[in-house]
Tab-separated table of C-alpha atoms in Angstrom:
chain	number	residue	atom	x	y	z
A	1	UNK	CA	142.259	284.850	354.807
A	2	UNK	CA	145.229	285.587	353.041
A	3	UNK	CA	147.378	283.314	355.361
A	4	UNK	CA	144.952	280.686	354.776
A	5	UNK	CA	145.365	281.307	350.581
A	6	UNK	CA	149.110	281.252	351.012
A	7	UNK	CA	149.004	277.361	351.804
A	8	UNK	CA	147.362	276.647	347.896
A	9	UNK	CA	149.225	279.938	345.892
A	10	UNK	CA	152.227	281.692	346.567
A	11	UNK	CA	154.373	284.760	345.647
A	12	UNK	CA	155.040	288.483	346.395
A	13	UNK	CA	152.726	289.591	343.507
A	14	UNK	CA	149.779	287.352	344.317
A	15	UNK	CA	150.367	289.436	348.101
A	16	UNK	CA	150.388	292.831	346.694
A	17	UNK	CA	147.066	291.809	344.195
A	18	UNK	CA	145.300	290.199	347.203
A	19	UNK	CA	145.829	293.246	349.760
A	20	UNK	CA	145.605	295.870	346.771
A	21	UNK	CA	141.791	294.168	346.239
A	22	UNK	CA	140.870	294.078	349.993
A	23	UNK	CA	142.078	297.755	350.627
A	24	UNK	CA	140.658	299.660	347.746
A	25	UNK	CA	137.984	302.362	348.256
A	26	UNK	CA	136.089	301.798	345.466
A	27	UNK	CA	134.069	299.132	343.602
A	28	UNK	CA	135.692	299.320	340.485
A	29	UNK	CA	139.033	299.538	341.441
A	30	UNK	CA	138.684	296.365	343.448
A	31	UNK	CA	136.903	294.984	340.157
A	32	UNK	CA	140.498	296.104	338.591
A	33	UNK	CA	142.437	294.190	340.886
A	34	UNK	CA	140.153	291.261	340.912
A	35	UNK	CA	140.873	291.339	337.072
A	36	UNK	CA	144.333	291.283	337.027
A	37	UNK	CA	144.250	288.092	339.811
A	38	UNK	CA	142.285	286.423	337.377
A	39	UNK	CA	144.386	286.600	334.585
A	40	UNK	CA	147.521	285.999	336.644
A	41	UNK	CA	146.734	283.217	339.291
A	42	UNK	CA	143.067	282.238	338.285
A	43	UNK	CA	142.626	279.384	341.462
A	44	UNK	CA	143.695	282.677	343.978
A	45	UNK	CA	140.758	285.073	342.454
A	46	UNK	CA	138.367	281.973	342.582
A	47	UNK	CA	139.580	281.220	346.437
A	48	UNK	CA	139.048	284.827	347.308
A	49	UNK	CA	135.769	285.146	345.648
A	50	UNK	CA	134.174	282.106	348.165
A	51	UNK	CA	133.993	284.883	351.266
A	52	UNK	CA	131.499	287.293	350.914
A	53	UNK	CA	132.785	290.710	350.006
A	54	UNK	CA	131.341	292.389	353.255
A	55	UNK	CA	133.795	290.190	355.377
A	56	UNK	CA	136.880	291.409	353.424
A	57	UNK	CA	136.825	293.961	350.959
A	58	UNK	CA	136.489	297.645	352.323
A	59	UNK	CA	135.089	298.681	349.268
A	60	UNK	CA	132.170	296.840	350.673
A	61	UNK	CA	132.099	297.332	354.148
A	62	UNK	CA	128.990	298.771	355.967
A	63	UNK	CA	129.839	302.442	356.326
A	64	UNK	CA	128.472	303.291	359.559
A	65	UNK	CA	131.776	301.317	361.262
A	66	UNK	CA	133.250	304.519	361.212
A	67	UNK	CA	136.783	302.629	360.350
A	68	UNK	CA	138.954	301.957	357.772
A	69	UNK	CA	140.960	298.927	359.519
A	70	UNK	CA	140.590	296.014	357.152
A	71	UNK	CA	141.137	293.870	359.905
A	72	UNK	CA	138.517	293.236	362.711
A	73	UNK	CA	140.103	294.086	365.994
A	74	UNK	CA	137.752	293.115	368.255
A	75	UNK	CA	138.188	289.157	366.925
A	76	UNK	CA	141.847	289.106	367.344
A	77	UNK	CA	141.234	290.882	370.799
A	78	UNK	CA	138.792	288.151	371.796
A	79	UNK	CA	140.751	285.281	370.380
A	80	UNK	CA	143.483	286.145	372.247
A	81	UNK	CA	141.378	286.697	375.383
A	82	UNK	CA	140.058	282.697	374.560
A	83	UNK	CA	143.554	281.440	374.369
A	84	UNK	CA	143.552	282.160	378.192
A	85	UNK	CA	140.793	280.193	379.056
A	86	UNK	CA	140.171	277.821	376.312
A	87	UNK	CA	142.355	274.744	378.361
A	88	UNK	CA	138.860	275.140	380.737
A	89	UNK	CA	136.226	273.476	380.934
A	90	UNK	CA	133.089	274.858	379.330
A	91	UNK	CA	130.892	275.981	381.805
A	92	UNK	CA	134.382	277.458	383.367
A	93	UNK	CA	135.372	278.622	380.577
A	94	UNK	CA	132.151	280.969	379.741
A	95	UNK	CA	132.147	282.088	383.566
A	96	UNK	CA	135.783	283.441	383.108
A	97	UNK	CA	135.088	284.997	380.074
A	98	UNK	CA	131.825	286.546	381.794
A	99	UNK	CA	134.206	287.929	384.316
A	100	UNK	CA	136.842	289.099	382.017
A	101	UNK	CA	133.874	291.229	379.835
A	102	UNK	CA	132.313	292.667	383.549
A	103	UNK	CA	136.032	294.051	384.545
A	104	UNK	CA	136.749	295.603	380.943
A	105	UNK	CA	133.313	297.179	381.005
A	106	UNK	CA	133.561	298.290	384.636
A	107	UNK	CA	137.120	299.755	384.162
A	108	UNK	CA	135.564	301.715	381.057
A	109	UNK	CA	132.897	302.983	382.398
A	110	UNK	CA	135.710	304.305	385.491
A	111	UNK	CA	137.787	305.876	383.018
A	112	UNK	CA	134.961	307.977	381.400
A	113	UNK	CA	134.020	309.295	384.265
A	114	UNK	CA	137.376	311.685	384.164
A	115	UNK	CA	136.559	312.322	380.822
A	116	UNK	CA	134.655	315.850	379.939
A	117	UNK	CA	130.976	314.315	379.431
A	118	UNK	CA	130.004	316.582	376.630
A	119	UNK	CA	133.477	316.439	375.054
A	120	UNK	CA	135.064	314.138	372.250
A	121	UNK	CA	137.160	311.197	373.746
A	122	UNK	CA	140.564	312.155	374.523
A	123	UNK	CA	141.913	310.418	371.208
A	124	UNK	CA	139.879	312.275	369.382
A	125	UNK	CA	141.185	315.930	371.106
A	126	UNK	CA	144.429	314.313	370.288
A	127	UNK	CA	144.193	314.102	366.512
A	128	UNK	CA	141.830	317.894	367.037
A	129	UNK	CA	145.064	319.241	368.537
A	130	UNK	CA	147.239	317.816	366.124
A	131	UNK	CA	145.111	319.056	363.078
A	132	UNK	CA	145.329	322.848	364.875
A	133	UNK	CA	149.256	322.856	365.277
A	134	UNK	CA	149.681	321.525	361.594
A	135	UNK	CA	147.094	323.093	359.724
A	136	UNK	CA	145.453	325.917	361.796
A	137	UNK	CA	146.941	328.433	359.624
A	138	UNK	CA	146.817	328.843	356.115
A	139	UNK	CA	147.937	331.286	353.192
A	140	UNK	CA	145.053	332.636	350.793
A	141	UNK	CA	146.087	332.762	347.343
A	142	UNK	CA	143.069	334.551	345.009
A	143	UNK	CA	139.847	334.671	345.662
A	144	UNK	CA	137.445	336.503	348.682
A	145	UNK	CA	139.229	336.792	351.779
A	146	UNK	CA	136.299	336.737	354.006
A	147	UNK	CA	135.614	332.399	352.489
A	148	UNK	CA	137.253	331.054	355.083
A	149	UNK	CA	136.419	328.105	357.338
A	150	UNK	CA	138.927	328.132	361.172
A	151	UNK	CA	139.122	324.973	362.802
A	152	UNK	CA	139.300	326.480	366.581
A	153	UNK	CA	138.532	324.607	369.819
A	154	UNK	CA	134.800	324.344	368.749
A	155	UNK	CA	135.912	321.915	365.660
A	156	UNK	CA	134.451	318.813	367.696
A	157	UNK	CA	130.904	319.911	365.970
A	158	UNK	CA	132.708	318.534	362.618
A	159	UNK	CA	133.286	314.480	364.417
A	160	UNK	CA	131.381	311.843	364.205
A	161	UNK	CA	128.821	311.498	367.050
A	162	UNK	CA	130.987	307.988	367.104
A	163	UNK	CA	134.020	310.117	368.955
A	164	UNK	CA	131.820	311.900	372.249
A	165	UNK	CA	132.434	310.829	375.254
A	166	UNK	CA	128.117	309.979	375.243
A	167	UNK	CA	128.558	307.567	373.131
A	168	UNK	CA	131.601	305.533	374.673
A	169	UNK	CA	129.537	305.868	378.208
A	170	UNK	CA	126.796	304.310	376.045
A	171	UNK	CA	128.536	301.544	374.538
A	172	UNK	CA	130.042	300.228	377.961
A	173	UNK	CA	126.381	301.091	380.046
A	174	UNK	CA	125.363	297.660	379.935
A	175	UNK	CA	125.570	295.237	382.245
A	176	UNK	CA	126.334	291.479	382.492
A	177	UNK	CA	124.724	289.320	384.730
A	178	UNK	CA	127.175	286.659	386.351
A	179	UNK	CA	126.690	282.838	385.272
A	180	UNK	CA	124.311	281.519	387.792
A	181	UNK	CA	125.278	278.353	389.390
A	182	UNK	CA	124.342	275.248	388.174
A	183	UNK	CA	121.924	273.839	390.660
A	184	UNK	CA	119.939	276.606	389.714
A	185	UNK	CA	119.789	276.003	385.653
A	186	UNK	CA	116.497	274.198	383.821
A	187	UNK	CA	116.724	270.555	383.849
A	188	UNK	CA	118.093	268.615	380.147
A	189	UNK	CA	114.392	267.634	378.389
A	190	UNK	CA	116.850	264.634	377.146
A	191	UNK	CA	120.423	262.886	377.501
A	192	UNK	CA	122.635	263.392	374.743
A	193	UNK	CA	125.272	260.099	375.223
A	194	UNK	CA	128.832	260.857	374.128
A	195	UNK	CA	130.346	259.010	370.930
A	196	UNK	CA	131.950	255.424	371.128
A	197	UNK	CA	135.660	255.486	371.853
């Protein structure tokens, strides 16, 4: 989106306004931001304020995405994968991407299998084991010694149900049927003629 602005308004401050709005927490900090655009490059906070908020602010983003990436990864992922196949023709096209989808799911669904089923996914024992080396230990200063919380091998009971291996074999358990050949789709109810040349 921001790309798109930089065609109409320009400059290092109008960047660090624009990202500061789209990567604050809270509401009323990106109201602050928001503010401050308005006074500074009024056409910029106008442009910005055309997209819904849910698209780009992650003040505003649904919370149950379990992420703070301000950028969708799964559309650049799938853009890219269309750049392969968008030279195709249609009907090839959407077979090819059918195919591409069934081998990404398949090889997911292979790699879980290694995986401890009733464990966290192996990123997610990553970042365990790297909060237990760096903060495993700490130093009371005042207060009870016996309020204490240890984050031990059992820690996974504190993740999201998001980071089990359950719910990645759950995502990728679907199937998708292959594109059926075309002698065997519904007839056209009507003709739709191309345009004049």
């Amino acid at each position: 989106m921001f790309k798109n602005m930089k065609k109409y308004y320009k400059g290092a401050h109008l960047e660090r306004l624009s990202w500061g709005v789209a990567r604050t927490f809270r509401q009323n900090e990106k109201q602050e931001f928001l503010n401050q655009l308005g006074i500074d490059i009024p056409g910029a906070k106008d442009y910005l304020e055309k997209e819904p908020y849910e698209h780009w602010l992650r003040s505003h983003f649904d919370c149950t995405a379990k992420c703070e990436h301000i950028t969708n990864n799964f559309s650049e992922s799938f853009n890219w994968w269309i750049m392969k196949i968008r030279d195709k023709p249609l009907t090839k096209a959407f077979e090819r991407l059918s195919l591409m989808l069934m081998k990404l799911m398949f090889e997911r669904r292979i790699k879980a299998k290694s995986w401890d089923q009733g464990g966290l996914v192996p990123r997610a024992v990553k970042h365990l084991e790297y909060l237990m080396a760096h903060y495993g230990e700490y130093d009371m200063e005042g207060g009870d010694k016996n309020e204490w919380v240890s984050i031990s091998s059992t820690g996974a009971s504190y993740f999201s149900p998001y980071h089990f291996v359950a719910s990645y074999v759950a995502t990728y358990s679907g199937i998708i049927h292959p594109v059926s050949d075309d002698t065997y789709w519904a007839s056209l109810l009507y003709v739709v003629d191309p345009p004049p040349l």
